[in-house]
Every structure is written in C-alpha cells, then in structure tokens.
C-alpha cells in the first residue's frame, strides 16, 4: 500500500494537483444551515455536492453539520482533515476527482445526543435532512406506520432528550424549537422510501403523539416534509479505492467516496424556513414528486435488487459483472418492462430513454458495486421496489413472472445458504426470523415461499403472489439461478 505523509486538509488544499476541483469559495465564511442525519457515502456524493455548488454561488449560510447516528468512523476519518473529502466520479473513460467543502462539522449522535438535539434546535438550522437508510425510520415497511415496539423507539420515549433514533431526534428538536418559539425546520427525507416525505411525516407525528397529542398536532400542522427523489449510485469505498484516490491527490484522504457521473435530485418545493437556490445547482423543484419517485423505485431500484439477489446466487460479485451476462441484462430490462405499465408520468417524460440510461449505468465497468451490498435489508426494500408494482399488475390482471423471479431470488438468498451450500452473510433486521423460517421449511419451494410470504411486516395480505413466487422459487432450487434467469428471459 502507498503511504504518503500528507493528509487532505484546509492547509494543504493549495498543494493539490491543478486538475483537482476544490471548494470555489471561502470556507471560513460559511455557516451551518442544515443538519444532516446519516453521514454516509450517499449523502456525501449527492446532497453535499449540490450544497457545495450552492455555497460556491454565494449561499454561505447553508453549510452542513453531519451526524452519524451510531458509528464514530466517519467523524474519526473526516475531523482530522477539516471535514474535507474527495468524490471520485468514475466512468469507463476515466475518473474525475473533486474535493467537497460543504460539510463543516460532524457529530456522533450516540456519544452526545443532547448536543445534537441542541444543534438541531438552533434557529440557524433551517433544514434537517436525512439518509438513515430504510430501516432507520423504525417503521413497518409494509404499512409505513411507526413500529412502536422497535427497541430504539421504546428507548426514545423514555429518554426524550437523549434519543437514539432519527424520529426521536427530529421530534425532540422540534419540541425544543416550539418551546423556544422558533420556526420549525423543514424535514427533508432523502431515502428510497415510497412517498418518502409523507411516510416520514406520518412516522414522526405518530412518535410525537405518543409523547403528547398536542405536539403531534403541531408537527402535523406546522412542519413541512417535502418528498424527494434522490438518485446516484454510490458503492462502498474499498481500500483499493482509497489508494487510487491517494495517488491522484498526492495526499491521503481517509474516506473518499466513489460514484458515477449521473446524479438527480427531484424535490417538492415546500420549505418552512427557506432553502438555498437548489434549482441553480441542478435540482428539479416540483409540486408533486410521487411519479418520479415511483419511477425510480420501480425501475432503477427494483431491477437493481433483482440483479443483486439473482446475480449474487449466480456467483457474480458486482452489478457490472452481472450485466455482462446478456441474460441478466435482459432480466433487468424485463423487470423495468413489467414495472413501466404501472407508472403514470407527467407529459414529456421519456421513460424509454430513462430505462435505456439505467441499463448503461448498471453496466458502468468503473464502478465496483457489489451485489451483496444492494442485497442488504431486503425486508425494508421489497415493498416499494417490487411488491407495489406486483400488486398493481395483479389488479389489472397482468402476469408478474419476472417480479416473482426477483422475489424468489430474495427468498433463496435469505435462507443464508448459496447454491454451493456456502453460507451467505445476510444483513437484514429480520435476518434471524427469515433464517428460522427457512430452517423449518427446508429447501422446498412449496413450503418456503408461503412461509416467507407470511411475514406480514413485509408482505401484508399478498396471497395472490403465492403461485407465481412458489413456481419461480421451485425453478431456482431445481436448475439454479443462472439457468432459471436464462430460461426465463428466453421464453
Ligand atoms: C441500491 C441503491 O443499495 C441499494 O439498494 O439499489 O442504493 C441505489 O444505488 C441508489 O438508490 C441509486 O440512486
């Protein structure tokens, strides 16, 4: 491994090679206006880049304070480099590096929960944005309601001023602002949930109402929760990626983020306490995000998940590897074909072009996006990615075979054993429940499919899926994923 002593940081910005883009503004004059919960790679490659552009355009009161809910890793990596970090934008033709300055400070919520509530309650904070992943909302994926028995929610109801969960922080901070007579901040959800603003509004007001009916009502009336559609593929950074960035920079960045050239952010223009000029930074401001959100979840994320489960089972490590197999490229296209008829888009939307661009993005050979990474947390992802479209198709009497194959792939995956009998590291809040059901059912499609479909938190009353999913799972057991996909797309 290459080792250079110099570290990325304020004092070294001038020593970067001239080709590396860096903050085009005086960072010392930027003040925080946004608190972001969930300081992961996605946020740093997406929203923070837009804000970096806003800061360069002069909106200096909109810097970001980022909070990791649990892990100190990001703070530990970024604090010694003044919270500067690099995005490496990767395409087949080459990589472009850019140093982002929008993140001013970071907090680890578990270490100092009250300090984070305080920061959020400060009237200078006008937007509280979130990327805490699907499971971070402590809700029931099938219904979108707060899971009142979730351990973090139980904790937060008993420790209102020192919470752990994202809903807990939002409500504690809003309660404080209300008591201070300060304007509420806008809650900006940037996770891949269906109707993400509405869903988070429901979860947050349900949590608040458990604390006090009055607070729940005030939040429902006074706080804006615009829905958003966010899109940029951001694989996990590896040691090799870090070394490659170090070579390009001539200095060490402890946690750069890898991404693709494409980026999209569609936002409902409802902000209670102002916003920077997002449109000038490329954001699409609309009155209703729903069609765009469904388009993205049912075309991009649905086919991504299908490729992830069936690709993983077929021995493919990354999405790009999976897409090299023409049967799987066809599979992704077929998932989109099935989903497309369930969408109603505003006039002028070119769905065919969108679908074609997704296939290109998935095939990007410079992105090392592991199928295992996307396979994570399926219980939280399936409803909005696959099940909604299946329901809509069934209601119209249309077949659901390709989606059923994807769901069967997920089932085969969560058994925890691959086709060679090796164990799979299944990461999912319900992994234990799935493994127990799989053990009980054994590798028999007619038993396993109904057992997993019976997990109401994920599937709800979806008995109609049973036949198609069981048949697909049966094929995965008899011929294996690779052959099942090949036969399916050739039929
Ligand atoms: C992926 C998404 O990990 C996953 O589940 O499907 O993170 C996907 O890369 C993004 O939504 C793209 O915008």
Coordinates of C-alpha atoms and ligand atoms in Angstrom, one line a residue:
X1 CA 0.0 0.0 0.0
X2 CA 1.2 3.5 -0.9
X3 CA 1.8 5.7 2.1
X4 CA 2.3 9.5 1.9
X5 CA 2.5 11.5 5.0
X6 CA 0.5 14.5 3.8
X7 CA -3.2 14.5 4.7
X8 CA -6.0 16.3 2.9
X9 CA -7.0 19.3 4.9
X10 CA -7.5 23.1 4.8
X11 CA -3.8 23.8 4.9
X12 CA -3.0 21.5 2.0
X13 CA -5.7 22.5 -0.5
X14 CA -3.2 24.6 -2.5
X15 CA -1.0 21.6 -2.9
X16 CA -3.5 19.5 -4.8
X17 CA -2.7 19.0 -8.4
X18 CA -4.3 21.7 -10.5
X19 CA -6.7 19.4 -12.2
X20 CA -8.5 18.5 -8.9
X21 CA -11.5 20.7 -8.4
X22 CA -11.8 22.1 -4.9
X23 CA -14.2 24.5 -3.0
X24 CA -14.5 27.6 -5.0
X25 CA -15.4 29.7 -2.0
X26 CA -14.0 30.9 1.3
X27 CA -15.0 28.1 3.7
X28 CA -14.2 30.2 6.7
X29 CA -17.2 32.4 5.9
X30 CA -19.6 29.5 5.6
X31 CA -22.1 29.0 8.5
X32 CA -24.3 25.9 9.1
X33 CA -27.9 25.9 8.0
X34 CA -28.5 22.2 7.5
X35 CA -28.2 19.4 10.0
X36 CA -28.0 16.1 8.1
X37 CA -28.7 12.8 9.9
X38 CA -26.9 9.8 8.4
X39 CA -23.5 10.9 7.2
X40 CA -22.9 8.0 4.8
X41 CA -21.3 7.9 1.4
X42 CA -24.6 8.5 -0.4
X43 CA -25.1 11.9 1.3
X44 CA -21.6 12.9 0.7
X45 CA -21.8 12.1 -3.0
X46 CA -25.2 13.6 -3.6
X47 CA -26.8 16.3 -1.4
X48 CA -23.4 17.6 -0.1
X49 CA -22.2 18.1 -3.7
X50 CA -25.3 20.1 -4.6
X51 CA -24.8 22.2 -1.4
X52 CA -21.1 22.7 -2.4
X53 CA -22.4 24.3 -5.6
X54 CA -24.8 26.5 -3.7
X55 CA -22.0 27.7 -1.4
X56 CA -19.9 28.5 -4.5
X57 CA -22.8 30.5 -5.8
X58 CA -22.8 32.6 -2.6
X59 CA -25.4 30.9 -0.3
X60 CA -22.9 30.9 2.5
X61 CA -25.4 30.3 5.4
X62 CA -26.2 26.8 4.2
X63 CA -23.3 24.7 5.2
X64 CA -23.9 21.2 6.6
X65 CA -23.3 19.7 10.0
X66 CA -23.4 15.9 9.6
X67 CA -24.5 13.4 12.2
X68 CA -23.7 9.7 12.3
X69 CA -26.3 8.0 14.4
X70 CA -24.0 5.4 15.8
X71 CA -20.6 4.8 14.4
X72 CA -17.7 7.2 15.0
X73 CA -15.9 6.0 11.9
X74 CA -16.8 8.9 9.5
X75 CA -16.2 11.6 12.1
X76 CA -12.8 10.0 13.0
X77 CA -11.8 9.9 9.4
X78 CA -13.0 13.4 8.4
X79 CA -12.4 15.5 11.5
X80 CA -8.5 15.4 11.1
X81 CA -9.0 16.6 7.5
X82 CA -11.3 19.6 8.4
X83 CA -14.2 17.6 7.0
X84 CA -12.9 17.9 3.5
X85 CA -13.2 14.8 1.4
X86 CA -13.0 13.7 -2.2
X87 CA -15.6 12.3 -4.6
X88 CA -14.1 10.2 -7.3
X89 CA -16.5 10.2 -10.3
X90 CA -15.9 7.1 -12.3
X91 CA -16.8 6.3 -15.9
X92 CA -15.3 3.9 -18.4
X93 CA -13.4 6.9 -19.9
X94 CA -11.7 7.8 -16.7
X95 CA -12.1 9.3 -13.2
X96 CA -12.6 12.9 -12.1
X97 CA -11.8 14.0 -8.6
X98 CA -13.4 16.8 -6.7
X99 CA -12.8 17.9 -3.1
X100 CA -16.1 18.9 -1.4
X101 CA -16.2 21.6 1.3
X102 CA -19.9 21.7 2.2
X103 CA -19.5 19.6 5.3
X104 CA -18.4 21.9 8.1
X105 CA -18.6 19.6 11.2
X106 CA -19.7 16.2 12.3
X107 CA -21.3 14.7 15.4
X108 CA -21.7 11.2 16.6
X109 CA -25.3 11.0 18.0
X110 CA -24.7 8.1 20.3
X111 CA -21.9 10.0 22.0
X112 CA -23.6 13.3 22.5
X113 CA -27.3 13.0 21.8
X114 CA -28.3 16.1 23.8
X115 CA -25.7 18.2 21.9
X116 CA -27.2 17.1 18.6
X117 CA -30.7 17.9 19.7
X118 CA -29.4 21.4 20.7
X119 CA -27.7 21.8 17.3
X120 CA -30.9 20.9 15.5
X121 CA -33.0 23.2 17.8
X122 CA -30.7 26.2 17.0
X123 CA -32.8 28.6 14.9
X124 CA -29.9 28.8 12.4
X125 CA -30.7 25.2 11.4
X126 CA -33.4 25.6 8.8
X127 CA -33.4 22.1 7.2
X128 CA -33.0 18.7 8.9
X129 CA -32.2 16.3 6.1
X130 CA -31.9 12.5 6.4
X131 CA -30.3 9.5 4.7
X132 CA -30.5 6.9 7.5
X133 CA -31.4 4.0 5.1
X134 CA -34.8 2.4 5.0
X135 CA -34.5 0.7 8.4
X136 CA -33.5 4.0 10.1
X137 CA -37.1 5.2 10.3
X138 CA -38.1 2.4 12.8
X139 CA -41.3 1.7 10.8
X140 CA -43.2 -1.3 9.5
X141 CA -42.2 -1.4 5.8
X142 CA -45.5 -2.8 4.6
X143 CA -47.8 -0.3 6.2
X144 CA -45.5 2.8 6.7
X145 CA -46.5 3.1 10.3
X146 CA -44.2 3.7 13.2
X147 CA -43.1 0.5 14.9
X148 CA -44.0 1.4 18.5
X149 CA -42.2 -1.8 19.7
X150 CA -38.9 -1.0 18.0
X151 CA -36.2 -1.0 20.7
X152 CA -34.9 2.4 19.7
X153 CA -38.4 3.9 19.8
X154 CA -39.1 2.4 23.2
X155 CA -35.8 3.8 24.3
X156 CA -36.5 7.3 22.9
X157 CA -40.0 7.5 24.5
X158 CA -38.3 7.0 27.9
X159 CA -35.3 9.3 27.1
X160 CA -36.9 12.0 25.2
X161 CA -34.0 14.5 25.4
X162 CA -31.3 12.0 24.7
X163 CA -32.7 9.9 21.8
X164 CA -31.2 7.3 19.5
X165 CA -33.4 7.1 16.5
X166 CA -33.9 9.5 13.7
X167 CA -37.6 10.1 14.5
X168 CA -36.5 10.6 18.2
X169 CA -34.0 13.3 17.2
X170 CA -36.4 15.1 14.9
X171 CA -39.2 15.2 17.4
X172 CA -37.0 16.2 20.4
X173 CA -35.5 19.1 18.3
X174 CA -38.9 20.2 17.0
X175 CA -40.3 20.2 20.6
X176 CA -37.4 22.3 21.7
X177 CA -38.0 24.8 18.9
X178 CA -41.6 25.0 19.7
X179 CA -40.9 25.8 23.3
X180 CA -38.4 28.4 22.2
X181 CA -40.9 30.0 19.8
X182 CA -38.5 29.3 16.9
X183 CA -39.7 28.4 13.4
X184 CA -39.7 24.6 12.7
X185 CA -37.1 23.4 10.3
X186 CA -38.1 21.5 7.1
X187 CA -37.7 17.8 7.3
X188 CA -36.1 16.6 4.1
X189 CA -36.0 12.8 3.7
X190 CA -33.5 11.6 1.1
X191 CA -34.0 7.8 1.5
X192 CA -35.6 5.4 -1.0
X193 CA -39.0 5.1 0.7
X194 CA -42.3 5.3 -1.1
X195 CA -43.7 8.8 -0.8
X196 CA -40.8 9.5 1.5
X197 CA -41.9 12.9 2.8
X198 CA -45.4 11.7 3.6
X199 CA -44.1 8.5 5.1
X200 CA -41.7 10.3 7.4
X201 CA -44.4 12.8 8.3
X202 CA -46.6 10.0 9.4
X203 CA -43.9 8.3 11.4
X204 CA -42.7 11.5 13.1
X205 CA -46.2 12.7 14.0
X206 CA -47.1 9.2 15.4
X207 CA -44.0 9.3 17.5
X208 CA -44.7 12.8 18.7
X209 CA -48.3 12.0 19.6
X210 CA -47.1 9.2 21.9
X211 CA -45.2 11.9 23.7
X212 CA -48.1 14.4 23.6
X213 CA -51.2 14.7 21.4
X214 CA -50.6 18.4 21.2
X215 CA -47.0 18.1 19.9
X216 CA -48.2 15.6 17.3
X217 CA -50.8 18.0 16.1
X218 CA -48.4 21.0 16.0
X219 CA -45.9 19.0 13.9
X220 CA -48.6 17.8 11.6
X221 CA -49.8 21.4 11.1
X222 CA -46.6 23.4 11.1
X223 CA -43.8 21.3 9.7
X224 CA -43.0 20.7 6.0
X225 CA -41.9 17.3 4.9
X226 CA -41.3 17.6 1.2
X227 CA -40.9 14.3 -0.7
X228 CA -37.8 13.9 -2.7
X229 CA -36.4 11.5 -5.4
X230 CA -32.7 11.0 -5.0
X231 CA -30.5 9.2 -7.4
X232 CA -26.8 8.5 -7.6
X233 CA -25.1 5.1 -7.5
X234 CA -22.5 5.2 -4.7
X235 CA -20.7 1.9 -3.9
X236 CA -18.9 1.3 -0.7
X237 CA -15.4 2.7 -0.7
X238 CA -12.7 0.0 -0.6
X239 CA -9.0 0.0 0.5
X240 CA -8.1 0.0 -3.2
X241 CA -10.3 3.0 -3.9
X242 CA -8.6 4.9 -1.1
X243 CA -5.2 4.1 -2.5
X244 CA -6.2 5.2 -6.0
X245 CA -7.5 8.5 -4.7
X246 CA -4.3 9.0 -2.8
X247 CA -2.3 8.6 -6.0
X248 CA -4.5 11.1 -7.8
X249 CA -4.4 13.6 -5.0
X250 CA -0.8 13.2 -3.9
X251 CA -2.1 13.2 -0.4
X252 CA -4.2 10.9 1.8
X253 CA -7.9 11.2 2.2
X254 CA -9.1 8.7 4.8
X255 CA -12.6 8.4 3.4
X256 CA -13.2 9.4 -0.1
X257 CA -16.5 8.4 -1.8
X258 CA -16.8 6.6 -5.2
X259 CA -19.6 7.5 -7.5
X260 CA -20.9 7.7 -11.1
X261 CA -21.3 10.8 -13.4
X262 CA -25.1 10.6 -13.2
X263 CA -26.9 12.5 -10.4
X264 CA -30.5 13.5 -10.0
X265 CA -32.5 15.2 -7.2
X266 CA -36.2 16.0 -7.6
X267 CA -37.7 17.9 -4.6
X268 CA -41.1 19.2 -3.7
X269 CA -40.8 22.9 -3.2
X270 CA -42.3 23.2 0.3
X271 CA -39.8 24.6 2.8
X272 CA -41.0 26.2 6.0
X273 CA -37.8 28.1 6.8
X274 CA -36.2 28.8 3.5
X275 CA -33.8 27.0 1.3
X276 CA -30.8 27.7 -0.9
X277 CA -31.3 28.2 -4.6
X278 CA -31.3 24.5 -5.4
X279 CA -32.6 24.9 -8.9
X280 CA -29.4 26.8 -9.9
X281 CA -27.5 23.8 -8.6
X282 CA -29.4 21.4 -10.9
X283 CA -32.2 20.2 -8.6
X284 CA -35.6 19.8 -10.1
X285 CA -38.2 21.5 -8.0
X286 CA -41.7 20.2 -8.5
X287 CA -45.1 20.3 -6.7
X288 CA -45.5 16.5 -6.7
X289 CA -42.6 14.1 -6.6
X290 CA -44.6 11.0 -6.5
X291 CA -44.5 10.0 -10.1
X292 CA -40.7 10.5 -10.2
X293 CA -40.2 8.6 -7.0
X294 CA -42.2 5.6 -8.2
X295 CA -40.4 5.7 -11.5
X296 CA -37.1 5.5 -9.8
X297 CA -38.0 2.9 -7.2
X298 CA -39.9 0.6 -9.6
X299 CA -37.4 0.9 -12.5
X300 CA -34.0 1.5 -11.0
X301 CA -34.2 0.0 -7.5
X302 CA -36.4 -2.9 -8.5
X303 CA -34.1 -4.1 -11.2
X304 CA -31.1 -3.4 -9.0
X305 CA -32.5 -5.7 -6.4
X306 CA -33.4 -8.3 -9.0
X307 CA -29.8 -8.2 -10.3
X308 CA -28.4 -8.2 -6.8
X309 CA -30.2 -11.4 -5.5
X310 CA -30.1 -13.5 -8.7
X311 CA -26.7 -12.2 -9.6
X312 CA -25.2 -13.0 -6.2
X313 CA -26.7 -16.5 -6.3
X314 CA -25.2 -16.9 -9.8
X315 CA -21.7 -16.1 -8.5
X316 CA -21.4 -12.5 -9.7
X317 CA -19.7 -10.1 -7.4
X318 CA -20.7 -6.8 -8.8
X319 CA -23.6 -5.3 -10.8
X320 CA -21.3 -4.6 -13.7
X321 CA -20.2 -8.3 -13.8
X322 CA -23.8 -9.4 -13.6
X323 CA -24.8 -7.0 -16.5
X324 CA -22.0 -8.6 -18.7
X325 CA -24.1 -11.7 -18.8
X326 CA -26.7 -10.9 -21.6
X327 CA -29.4 -12.9 -19.8
X328 CA -29.1 -10.7 -16.8
X329 CA -29.1 -7.5 -18.8
X330 CA -32.3 -8.8 -20.4
X331 CA -33.7 -9.6 -16.9
X332 CA -33.1 -6.1 -15.7
X333 CA -34.9 -4.8 -18.9
X334 CA -37.8 -7.2 -18.3
X335 CA -38.2 -6.0 -14.7
X336 CA -38.5 -2.5 -16.0
X337 CA -40.9 -3.5 -18.7
X338 CA -43.2 -5.1 -16.2
X339 CA -43.0 -2.1 -13.9
X340 CA -43.3 0.6 -16.5
X341 CA -47.0 -0.1 -17.2
X342 CA -47.8 0.6 -13.5
X343 CA -46.4 4.2 -13.8
X344 CA -48.3 7.4 -14.8
X345 CA -45.8 10.0 -15.7
X346 CA -46.2 13.7 -16.4
X347 CA -46.3 14.6 -20.1
X348 CA -42.9 14.9 -21.6
X349 CA -41.2 12.2 -19.5
X350 CA -39.3 9.9 -21.8
X351 CA -39.5 6.5 -20.0
X352 CA -37.8 4.6 -22.8
X353 CA -34.8 6.9 -22.6
X354 CA -34.7 6.6 -18.8
X355 CA -34.8 2.8 -19.0
X356 CA -32.0 2.7 -21.5
X357 CA -29.9 5.0 -19.4
X358 CA -30.3 2.8 -16.4
X359 CA -29.0 -0.2 -18.3
X360 CA -26.0 1.8 -19.3
X361 CA -25.4 3.0 -15.7
X362 CA -25.6 -0.5 -14.3
X363 CA -23.0 -1.7 -16.8
X364 CA -20.5 1.0 -15.9
X365 CA -17.3 -1.1 -15.6
X366 CA -15.5 1.5 -13.5
X367 CA -18.0 1.1 -10.6
X368 CA -17.4 -1.8 -8.3
X369 CA -20.9 -2.0 -6.8
X370 CA -21.2 -5.3 -5.0
X371 CA -24.4 -7.4 -5.4
X372 CA -24.0 -8.2 -1.7
X373 CA -24.3 -4.5 -0.8
X374 CA -27.5 -4.0 -2.7
X375 CA -28.9 -7.3 -1.3
X376 CA -28.8 -5.8 2.2
X377 CA -32.0 -5.0 4.1
X378 CA -34.4 -6.6 1.6
X379 CA -37.2 -6.7 4.1
X380 CA -37.2 -2.9 4.1
X381 CA -36.8 -2.6 0.3
X382 CA -39.1 -5.1 -1.2
X383 CA -42.4 -3.4 -0.7
X384 CA -41.6 -0.2 -2.5
X385 CA -39.3 -1.7 -5.1
X386 CA -41.2 -4.9 -6.2
X387 CA -44.4 -5.6 -4.3
X388 CA -46.2 -2.4 -5.2
X389 CA -45.8 -3.0 -8.9
X390 CA -46.8 -6.6 -8.5
X391 CA -50.0 -5.6 -6.7
X392 CA -50.8 -3.1 -9.4
X393 CA -50.2 -5.6 -12.2
X394 CA -52.3 -8.2 -10.4
X395 CA -55.2 -5.7 -10.0
X396 CA -55.1 -5.3 -13.8
X397 CA -54.9 -9.0 -14.5
X398 CA -51.4 -8.8 -15.8
X399 CA -48.7 -11.5 -15.3
X400 CA -46.0 -10.9 -12.7
X401 CA -43.5 -13.6 -13.7
X402 CA -40.3 -11.5 -13.8
X403 CA -41.0 -9.8 -10.5
X404 CA -41.9 -13.1 -9.0
X405 CA -38.5 -14.4 -10.1
X406 CA -36.8 -11.5 -8.3
X407 CA -38.8 -12.1 -5.1
X408 CA -37.9 -15.8 -5.3
X409 CA -34.2 -14.8 -5.7
X410 CA -34.6 -12.8 -2.4
X411 CA -36.2 -15.8 -0.7
X412 CA -33.4 -18.1 -1.9
X413 CA -30.9 -15.5 -0.7
X414 CA -32.3 -15.0 2.8
X415 CA -32.1 -18.7 3.5
X416 CA -28.5 -17.9 4.2
X417 CA -27.1 -20.7 2.1
X418 CA -26.0 -20.3 -1.5
X419 CA -26.2 -22.8 -4.3
X420 CA -22.9 -24.4 -3.3
X421 CA -24.0 -24.8 0.3
X422 CA -21.8 -21.9 1.5
X423 CA -23.2 -19.5 4.0
X424 CA -24.3 -16.1 2.9
X425 CA -23.8 -13.1 5.2
X426 CA -27.4 -11.9 5.2
X427 CA -27.7 -8.4 6.6
X428 CA -31.3 -7.5 7.4
X429 CA -33.1 -6.5 10.6
X430 CA -35.3 -9.6 10.1
X431 CA -32.4 -11.9 9.1
X432 CA -33.0 -14.1 12.2
X433 CA -36.7 -14.6 11.5
X434 CA -36.0 -15.5 7.9
X435 CA -33.3 -18.0 8.8
X436 CA -35.6 -19.7 11.3
X437 CA -38.4 -19.9 8.8
X438 CA -36.0 -21.3 6.2
X439 CA -34.7 -23.9 8.6
X440 CA -38.2 -25.0 9.4
X441 CA -39.4 -25.1 5.8
X442 CA -36.2 -26.8 4.3
X443 CA -35.2 -26.3 0.7
X444 CA -38.7 -26.9 -0.6
X445 CA -40.3 -24.1 -2.6
X446 CA -43.9 -25.2 -1.7
X447 CA -43.1 -24.7 2.0
X448 CA -40.5 -21.9 1.9
X449 CA -42.4 -19.5 -0.3
X450 CA -45.6 -19.5 1.7
X451 CA -43.7 -19.3 5.0
X452 CA -41.8 -16.2 3.9
X453 CA -44.9 -14.6 2.3
X454 CA -46.5 -15.0 5.7
X455 CA -44.1 -12.4 7.2
X456 CA -46.8 -9.7 7.4
X457 CA -44.4 -6.8 8.2
X458 CA -43.0 -7.2 4.6
X459 CA -45.8 -8.7 2.6
X460 CA -49.1 -7.9 4.1
X461 CA -52.1 -9.7 2.6
X462 CA -50.5 -10.7 -0.7
X463 CA -51.8 -14.2 -1.0
X464 CA -52.1 -13.6 -4.8
X465 CA -48.3 -13.7 -5.2
X466 CA -48.1 -17.2 -3.9
X467 CA -48.5 -19.2 -7.0
X468 CA -46.0 -17.2 -9.2
X469 CA -43.4 -16.9 -6.5
X470 CA -43.6 -20.5 -5.5
X471 CA -43.1 -21.6 -9.1
X472 CA -40.1 -19.3 -9.6
X473 CA -38.5 -20.5 -6.3
X474 CA -39.0 -24.1 -7.4
X475 CA -37.0 -23.3 -10.5
X476 CA -34.2 -21.7 -8.5
X477 CA -34.0 -24.9 -6.5
X478 CA -34.1 -27.3 -9.4
X479 CA -31.9 -25.6 -12.0
X480 CA -30.1 -22.8 -10.1
X481 CA -30.3 -19.0 -10.6
X482 CA -28.2 -18.7 -13.7
X483 CA -30.2 -21.2 -15.7
X484 CA -33.5 -20.0 -14.3
X485 CA -32.8 -16.5 -15.5
X486 CA -31.5 -17.7 -18.9
X487 CA -34.7 -19.8 -19.4
X488 CA -36.9 -17.0 -18.2
X489 CA -35.6 -14.3 -20.5
X490 CA -35.6 -16.6 -23.5
X491 CA -39.2 -17.8 -23.0
Ligands
LIG1 C1 -29.3 0.4 -4.3 C2 -29.4 1.9 -4.1 O1 -28.2 -0.3 -2.4 C3 -29.3 -0.3 -3.0 O2 -30.3 -0.9 -2.6 O3 -30.4 0.0 -5.1 O4 -28.6 2.4 -3.1 C4 -29.1 2.6 -5.5 O5 -27.8 2.5 -5.8 C5 -29.5 4.1 -5.4 O6 -30.8 4.2 -5.0 C6 -29.3 4.8 -6.7 O7 -29.8 6.1 -6.6

